[in-house]
Short mmCIF file of C-alpha atoms in Angstrom, two decimals:
data_model
loop_
_atom_site.label_atom_id
_atom_site.label_comp_id
_atom_site.label_asym_id
_atom_site.label_seq_id
_atom_site.Cartn_x
_atom_site.Cartn_y
_atom_site.Cartn_z
CA MET A 928 193.71 35.96 167.61
CA SER A 929 192.71 32.39 166.05
CA SER A 930 193.50 29.66 168.82
CA PRO A 931 196.48 27.58 168.27
CA GLY A 932 195.75 24.09 166.49
CA SER A 933 198.21 21.01 166.33
CA LEU A 934 201.45 21.86 165.63
CA GLN A 935 203.57 20.23 162.82
CA ARG A 936 205.97 18.69 165.67
CA ALA A 937 205.73 18.66 169.43
CA PRO A 938 208.24 21.14 171.24
CA LEU A 939 211.52 19.48 171.87
CA GLU A 940 213.04 19.66 175.61
CA ALA A 941 215.77 21.70 173.71
CA ASP A 942 212.80 24.21 172.64
CA LEU A 943 211.36 24.54 176.00
CA ALA A 944 214.67 25.15 177.98
CA ARG A 945 215.89 27.92 175.69
CA LEU A 946 212.36 29.48 175.93
CA ALA A 947 213.03 29.23 180.02
CA ASN A 948 216.18 30.93 179.35
CA ILE A 949 214.87 33.78 177.40
CA ILE A 950 211.79 34.32 179.84
CA THR A 951 214.50 34.33 182.96
CA GLY A 952 217.20 36.25 181.15
CA ARG A 953 219.80 33.42 181.80
CA ASP A 954 220.28 33.30 177.91
CA ARG A 955 222.26 36.75 177.96
CA ILE A 956 224.64 35.47 180.91
CA PRO A 957 227.66 33.56 179.65
CA GLY A 958 227.98 30.18 181.29
CA GLN A 959 224.50 30.36 183.14
CA SER A 960 222.18 28.84 180.81
CA LEU A 961 219.84 26.47 182.48
CA SER A 962 219.71 23.00 181.37
CA ALA A 963 216.74 20.93 180.06
CA SER A 964 216.66 18.97 183.23
CA HIS A 965 216.86 22.03 185.67
CA ILE A 966 214.11 22.61 188.03
CA ILE A 967 213.17 26.17 186.76
CA VAL A 968 212.60 24.67 183.47
CA GLU A 969 210.51 22.30 184.61
CA GLN A 970 208.68 24.67 186.80
CA LEU A 971 208.00 27.14 183.71
CA LYS A 972 206.85 23.98 181.43
CA PRO A 973 203.21 25.13 181.44
CA PHE A 974 204.12 28.71 180.30
CA SER A 975 206.82 27.57 177.94
CA LYS A 976 204.44 24.99 176.18
CA TRP A 977 201.81 27.67 176.20
CA LEU A 978 204.24 30.05 174.63
CA TYR A 979 205.53 27.69 172.02
CA ARG A 980 202.32 26.71 170.90
CA HIS A 981 201.31 30.40 170.15
CA LEU A 982 204.49 31.46 168.50
CA GLN A 983 204.50 28.30 166.11
CA HIS A 984 200.90 28.80 165.31
CA ASN A 985 200.95 32.66 164.51
CA LEU A 986 204.16 32.29 162.60
CA GLN A 987 202.94 29.38 160.54
CA PHE A 988 199.71 31.40 159.92
CA GLN A 989 201.66 34.15 158.51
CA SER A 990 204.94 32.91 157.13
CA GLN A 991 207.07 29.85 157.46
CA ARG A 992 210.25 31.41 156.52
CA LEU A 993 211.34 32.74 159.69
CA ASP A 994 212.34 30.82 163.19
CA ALA A 995 209.75 31.56 165.83
CA VAL A 996 212.01 31.07 168.79
CA ASP A 997 214.87 33.10 167.21
CA TRP A 998 212.53 36.17 166.52
CA PHE A 999 210.87 35.92 169.94
CA GLN A 1000 214.19 36.05 171.62
CA LYS A 1001 215.26 39.03 169.23
CA ILE A 1002 212.38 40.99 170.31
CA VAL A 1003 212.46 40.29 173.91
CA HIS A 1004 216.11 41.36 174.31
CA TYR A 1005 215.31 44.63 172.40
CA PHE A 1006 212.36 45.76 174.45
CA SER A 1007 214.28 44.46 177.64
CA ASP A 1008 217.16 46.63 176.74
CA TYR A 1009 214.99 49.76 175.24
CA PRO A 1010 211.58 49.89 177.05
CA ASP A 1011 211.08 53.35 175.96
CA ALA A 1012 211.86 52.91 172.37
CA ARG A 1013 208.99 53.34 169.94
CA ILE A 1014 207.90 50.19 168.17
CA CYS A 1015 208.60 51.80 164.81
CA THR A 1016 212.12 52.20 165.63
CA PHE A 1017 212.45 48.49 166.06
CA VAL A 1018 210.58 47.81 162.73
CA GLN A 1019 213.17 49.94 160.90
CA ALA A 1020 216.09 48.55 162.49
CA GLU A 1021 215.00 45.15 161.58
CA GLN A 1022 213.42 45.50 158.14
CA ALA A 1023 216.70 44.59 156.29
CA ASN A 1024 216.53 41.09 158.07
CA LEU A 1025 212.96 40.28 156.89
CA PRO A 1026 212.61 38.10 153.91
CA GLN A 1027 211.61 39.71 150.81
CA GLY A 1028 208.06 40.52 150.61
CA LEU A 1029 207.38 40.90 154.29
CA GLY A 1030 206.90 44.67 154.87
CA PRO A 1031 206.74 47.08 158.01
CA ALA A 1032 203.06 45.97 158.65
CA PHE A 1033 204.20 42.31 159.15
CA MET A 1034 206.99 43.40 161.57
CA ARG A 1035 205.04 45.43 163.51
CA GLN A 1036 202.30 43.00 163.95
CA TYR A 1037 204.51 40.12 164.73
CA ALA A 1038 206.36 42.21 167.29
CA LEU A 1039 203.33 42.73 169.23
CA GLU A 1040 202.39 39.21 169.19
CA CYS A 1041 205.51 38.27 170.67
CA LEU A 1042 205.37 41.01 173.46
CA SER A 1043 201.79 40.07 174.22
CA PHE A 1044 202.95 36.56 174.46
CA TRP A 1045 205.83 37.48 176.81
CA LEU A 1046 203.99 39.83 179.01
CA THR A 1047 200.66 37.77 178.73
CA ILE A 1048 198.68 40.64 177.95
CA GLU A 1049 196.28 39.22 175.01
CA LYS A 1050 194.79 42.77 173.45
CA LEU A 1051 198.41 43.73 172.86
CA GLN A 1052 198.29 41.56 169.61
CA ARG A 1053 195.30 43.91 168.16
CA VAL A 1054 196.19 47.21 170.10
CA LEU A 1055 196.98 49.07 166.70
CA ASP A 1056 194.06 47.72 164.72
CA ASP A 1057 190.98 49.63 164.49
CA VAL A 1058 188.69 47.21 166.36
CA GLN A 1059 186.13 47.80 169.00
CA GLU A 1060 188.12 46.12 171.88
CA THR A 1061 191.12 47.98 171.77
CA GLN A 1062 189.85 51.40 170.68
CA TYR A 1063 189.57 52.82 174.59
CA VAL A 1064 193.57 52.01 174.55
CA ILE A 1065 194.13 54.51 171.85
CA LYS A 1066 191.82 57.08 173.24
CA ASN A 1067 193.45 56.78 176.62
CA CYS A 1068 197.12 57.09 174.80
CA LEU A 1069 195.94 60.05 172.82
CA ALA A 1070 194.80 61.77 176.06
CA ASP A 1071 198.49 61.43 177.58
CA LEU A 1072 200.55 61.63 174.37
CA GLN A 1073 199.68 64.96 172.74
CA PRO A 1074 200.57 65.90 170.14
CA ARG A 1075 200.79 62.59 168.60
CA THR A 1076 197.88 61.40 166.68
CA GLU A 1077 195.81 58.30 166.28
CA MET A 1078 197.36 57.51 162.86
CA SER A 1079 200.78 57.82 164.14
CA ILE A 1080 200.31 55.53 167.20
CA ARG A 1081 198.72 53.01 164.93
CA THR A 1082 201.73 52.92 162.67
CA GLY A 1083 203.73 52.28 165.71
CA ASP A 1084 204.79 55.80 166.95
CA VAL A 1085 204.67 54.53 170.26
CA SER A 1086 206.57 52.84 172.93
CA MET A 1087 205.71 49.43 174.73
CA LYS A 1088 205.53 51.23 178.13
CA GLU A 1089 203.31 53.77 176.65
CA LEU A 1090 200.82 51.39 175.28
CA VAL A 1091 200.78 49.47 178.33
CA TYR A 1092 200.68 52.05 181.10
CA ASN A 1093 199.11 54.99 179.36
CA GLY A 1094 196.67 52.88 177.49
CA ARG A 1095 195.53 51.34 180.78
CA LEU A 1096 196.13 47.60 179.63
CA VAL A 1097 197.12 46.91 183.48
CA PRO A 1098 195.45 48.19 186.52
CA HIS A 1099 197.12 51.10 188.23
CA ALA A 1100 197.58 51.60 192.05
CA GLY A 1101 195.01 54.15 193.42
CA ALA A 1102 195.06 56.31 196.42
CA TYR A 1103 191.71 55.05 197.83
CA THR A 1104 189.33 57.04 199.86
CA ASP A 1105 186.31 55.17 200.27
CA PRO A 1106 185.57 53.81 203.86
CA LEU A 1107 185.79 50.18 203.22
CA LYS A 1108 189.31 49.21 203.85
CA ARG A 1109 188.81 45.20 204.36
CA ILE A 1110 186.71 42.61 203.23
CA SER A 1111 186.64 39.10 204.94
CA ALA A 1112 187.46 36.31 202.55
CA ALA A 1113 184.47 34.24 204.03
CA ALA A 1114 182.18 37.04 202.53
CA LEU A 1115 184.21 37.31 199.15
CA ASN A 1116 185.51 34.19 197.47
CA VAL A 1117 184.76 31.98 194.76
CA HIS A 1118 182.40 29.67 196.33
CA ARG A 1119 180.08 32.67 196.93
CA LEU A 1120 180.61 34.25 193.63
CA MET A 1121 179.54 30.82 192.03
CA LYS A 1122 176.65 30.11 194.27
CA PHE A 1123 175.22 33.35 194.90
CA GLY A 1124 176.93 35.39 192.09
CA ARG A 1125 175.91 33.02 189.75
CA LEU A 1126 179.42 33.30 188.22
CA LYS A 1127 181.18 30.57 186.45
CA VAL A 1128 185.18 30.36 186.45
CA LYS A 1129 186.85 31.20 183.09
CA TRP A 1130 190.69 30.45 183.14
CA THR A 1131 192.52 33.01 180.99
CA SER A 1132 195.94 33.43 179.74
CA ASP A 1133 195.79 37.17 179.88
CA ILE A 1134 197.30 38.43 183.22
CA SER A 1135 195.47 41.80 182.74
CA GLN A 1136 192.05 40.21 183.17
CA HIS A 1137 192.66 38.48 186.43
CA MET A 1138 189.65 39.10 188.72
CA THR A 1139 187.54 40.78 186.09
CA ILE A 1140 183.82 39.96 185.58
CA ILE A 1141 182.43 39.39 181.82
CA GLU A 1142 179.02 40.46 182.48
CA ALA A 1143 177.53 39.10 179.26
CA GLU A 1144 178.70 35.72 179.65
CA ARG A 1145 178.49 35.62 183.67
CA GLU A 1146 182.30 34.83 183.90
CA LEU A 1147 185.12 35.44 186.39
CA SER A 1148 188.06 35.62 184.46
CA LEU A 1149 191.25 33.95 186.69
CA PHE A 1150 194.69 33.70 185.31
CA TYR A 1151 195.89 30.59 184.91
CA LEU A 1152 199.73 30.47 184.09
CA PRO A 1153 201.03 31.61 187.73
CA CYS A 1154 204.03 29.52 187.32
CA LEU A 1155 205.48 32.75 185.08
CA LEU A 1156 205.21 34.58 188.33
CA SER A 1157 206.39 31.97 190.80
CA VAL A 1158 210.09 32.07 189.18
CA GLN A 1159 210.54 35.76 189.13
CA ASP A 1160 211.85 36.16 192.48
CA ALA A 1161 215.05 33.89 191.77
CA PHE A 1162 215.96 35.86 188.73
CA SER A 1163 214.85 39.51 189.62
CA SER A 1164 218.16 40.73 188.62
CA THR A 1165 218.25 39.60 185.24
CA LYS A 1166 217.48 42.15 182.32
CA ALA A 1167 214.32 40.07 181.23
CA ILE A 1168 212.63 40.22 184.73
CA GLN A 1169 213.27 43.83 185.32
CA ALA A 1170 211.96 44.64 181.99
CA PHE A 1171 208.80 42.44 182.54
CA ARG A 1172 208.43 44.42 185.81
CA HIS A 1173 208.93 47.58 184.20
CA TYR A 1174 205.75 47.06 182.12
CA ILE A 1175 204.03 44.86 184.91
CA PRO A 1176 204.58 45.99 188.27
CA GLU A 1177 205.88 43.54 191.08
CA GLN A 1178 203.41 44.71 193.17
CA LEU A 1179 200.70 43.66 190.67
CA THR A 1180 202.33 40.23 190.37
CA ASP A 1181 202.52 39.58 194.13
CA GLU A 1182 199.00 40.69 194.42
CA ILE A 1183 197.74 38.11 191.84
CA ARG A 1184 199.84 35.36 193.33
CA ARG A 1185 198.38 35.90 196.61
CA SER A 1186 195.12 36.41 195.53
CA TYR A 1187 194.30 32.60 194.78
CA TRP A 1188 194.63 31.49 198.30
CA LEU A 1189 191.95 34.03 199.36
CA LEU A 1190 189.60 33.09 196.40
CA PHE A 1191 189.95 29.20 196.93
CA GLY A 1192 192.15 27.95 199.59
CA SER A 1193 190.84 29.84 202.68
CA SER A 1194 187.74 27.68 203.22
CA ARG A 1195 186.70 24.01 202.39
CA ARG A 1196 183.92 25.02 200.17
CA GLY A 1197 186.33 27.22 198.25
CA ARG A 1198 188.66 24.31 197.65
CA LYS A 1199 185.71 22.31 196.30
CA SER A 1200 185.02 25.14 193.94
CA PHE A 1201 188.57 25.12 192.62
CA LYS A 1202 188.30 21.56 191.49
CA ARG A 1203 184.81 21.93 189.84
CA ALA A 1204 186.29 25.25 187.94
CA LEU A 1205 189.29 23.23 186.85
CA LYS A 1206 186.99 20.31 185.60
CA ALA A 1207 184.67 23.15 183.84
CA ASP A 1208 187.35 24.49 181.74
CA ARG A 1209 189.17 22.44 179.42
CA GLU A 1210 191.75 25.13 178.47
CA VAL A 1211 193.58 24.42 181.56
CA LYS A 1212 195.98 21.27 180.97
CA PRO A 1213 196.72 18.97 183.62
CA ILE A 1214 200.44 20.27 183.62
CA ASP A 1215 198.94 23.49 184.54
CA GLU A 1216 196.76 22.18 187.25
CA ASP A 1217 200.17 21.57 189.59
CA VAL A 1218 200.76 24.99 189.87
CA LEU A 1219 197.66 26.25 190.25
CA HIS A 1220 196.67 23.48 192.96
CA ASN A 1221 199.75 24.56 194.93
CA LEU A 1222 198.96 28.36 194.91
CA CYS A 1223 194.97 27.86 195.69
CA ILE A 1224 195.11 24.93 198.08
CA HIS A 1225 198.71 24.47 199.25
CA ASN A 1226 200.00 27.89 199.34
CA ASN A 1227 199.40 27.84 203.12
CA GLU A 1228 198.98 31.75 203.54
CA PHE A 1229 197.41 32.66 206.86
CA ASP A 1230 195.52 36.07 205.24
CA THR A 1231 191.86 35.97 205.90
CA VAL A 1232 190.88 39.32 204.45
CA TRP A 1233 191.21 41.35 201.55
CA SER A 1234 192.87 44.49 202.58
CA ARG A 1235 193.14 47.59 200.42
CA ASP A 1236 196.61 48.47 202.09
CA LYS A 1237 197.78 45.36 200.43
CA TYR A 1238 195.94 45.10 197.05
CA ILE A 1239 196.49 48.50 195.92
CA TYR A 1240 196.09 47.27 192.29
CA LEU A 1241 193.29 44.83 192.53
CA TRP A 1242 191.19 46.68 195.04
CA PRO A 1243 188.96 48.20 192.46
CA ARG A 1244 188.33 44.66 190.93
CA ILE A 1245 187.71 43.29 194.36
CA LEU A 1246 185.00 46.37 195.25
CA GLU A 1247 183.53 45.34 191.89
CA LEU A 1248 183.20 41.58 192.94
CA LYS A 1249 181.92 42.51 196.25
CA CYS A 1250 179.19 45.04 194.61
CA HIS A 1251 178.09 42.05 192.09
CA LEU A 1252 177.86 39.57 194.89
CA ASP A 1253 175.78 42.07 197.21
CA SER A 1254 173.53 43.11 194.32
CA SER A 1255 172.85 39.46 193.39
CA GLU A 1256 169.21 38.46 194.21
CA PRO A 1257 169.05 34.89 195.96
CA GLU A 1258 167.07 32.55 193.75
CA SER A 1259 164.88 31.34 196.70
CA TRP A 1260 163.90 32.12 200.29
CA TRP A 1261 166.73 29.40 201.46
CA GLY A 1262 169.23 31.18 199.35
CA LEU A 1263 168.32 34.47 200.93
CA MET A 1264 168.70 32.95 204.56
CA TRP A 1265 172.11 31.89 203.60
CA HIS A 1266 173.40 34.58 201.26
CA ASP A 1267 174.91 36.63 204.06
CA LYS A 1268 175.53 34.32 206.72
CA SER A 1269 179.13 35.60 207.16
CA GLN A 1270 177.49 38.97 208.23
CA PRO A 1271 175.81 38.52 211.58
CA TYR A 1272 173.56 41.76 211.29
CA VAL A 1273 172.13 40.30 208.46
CA PHE A 1274 171.99 36.53 209.05
CA VAL A 1275 170.80 36.66 212.63
CA PRO A 1276 167.45 38.53 211.60
CA ALA A 1277 167.02 36.08 208.79
CA ILE A 1278 167.19 33.13 211.14
CA ILE A 1279 164.86 34.64 213.63
CA SER A 1280 162.56 35.61 210.91
CA GLY A 1281 162.46 32.11 209.52
CA ILE A 1282 161.90 30.68 212.71
CA LEU A 1283 158.99 32.69 213.33
CA PHE A 1284 157.52 31.89 209.92
CA ILE A 1285 157.69 28.30 210.85
CA LEU A 1286 156.09 28.67 214.17
CA ALA A 1287 153.35 30.74 212.51
CA VAL A 1288 152.78 28.27 209.82
CA VAL A 1289 152.49 25.35 212.66
CA SER A 1290 150.12 27.95 214.64
CA THR A 1291 148.09 28.65 211.79
CA GLY A 1292 147.54 24.86 211.04
CA ALA A 1293 146.80 23.99 214.68
CA THR A 1294 144.22 26.67 214.64
CA ILE A 1295 142.56 25.35 211.23
CA ALA A 1296 142.34 21.85 212.71
CA GLN A 1297 141.00 22.82 215.89
CA THR A 1298 138.25 24.92 214.21
CA TRP A 1299 137.50 22.30 211.74
CA LYS A 1300 136.88 19.62 214.74
CA THR A 1301 134.74 22.24 216.43
CA PHE A 1302 132.21 22.61 213.64
CA GLN A 1303 132.04 18.80 212.76
CA VAL A 1304 128.37 17.46 213.48
CA PRO A 1305 128.23 14.60 215.98
CA ALA A 1306 127.20 11.21 214.16
CA THR A 1307 123.57 10.03 214.89
CA PRO A 1308 123.29 6.80 216.25
CA VAL A 1309 121.15 4.63 213.68
CA SER A 1310 118.19 2.69 215.36
CA THR A 1311 117.78 -0.96 214.53
CA PRO A 1312 114.31 -2.93 214.59
CA GLY A 1313 113.64 -4.36 218.06
CA SER A 1314 115.93 -2.19 219.84
#
């Protein structure tokens, strides 16, 4: 997906309110639409503006004969009502409503783009293309959806639920048997990952990439549109929210929401790291910062540990971050001293070793000085005439 450039016009308040109603499902309840000044519309503005920017850009890029918000609404409604419907079924049903010259391939691609924006799963846009970054999705689907073929899946003979779930586009809950059950937030947070793991934070609009590492770039991906998650509880009974949770489990979104506090807010250094991470990434707009700031700094969570019982979806990613941190080599002796200070069985011996090293250096220096003084030849007095 190419990045959205400048729009022909900025979104009107009515556009943002309409998108907020589609996202929350209030557009389908007679007399229950949210006004442009409603507090929920204000809370959703970071996501609504991001969504509008992408919808307009992609539609202008392909065709200027369709209304972006109209088609987004139609696609969200259809796949909210029929999460098990195959994409080709929707394309066939809407083919007659497309302007002449826009065929099934366009409609299939645009439906995937709208759904990727709604669910904030970026790879959905290219999942049916034969590109390396999404080949694993098709392979996973083929393993579970026999006797369908790769060609039939790439032409839309697959449902959104199958793409997301069978294609492993979101993490799955696991029944873990590893002995590690808890990790202290003091041992695993963004401050330590940046300082000792030498990672930089990359804010992403893709919810499926939250808390993943991009090794080649040494980046830690974190989802920067949590305002989408913060309003879901208030509208949990609507079809749109139920359908969203059909694709992306409620437990997963709850884990993502709670993860920000453990990553940033549980320590003073973590809060400083949050400010540095925001300044370093220009993708995050000031309007997004308010929601992130509340979750990361003012969430007032009292959790102090990552627990595999509470993070059943994110636990493999938590372990991966811990493994990355443990395998990172400190850049200096001082870094080694402080690398594992949250683990006394490592930190205390390091402190003792450091003290012994300093004493050894001082003792050696004193011995050398004393030896040098011992071997100094006394100065011979110089005699003068007449003395």
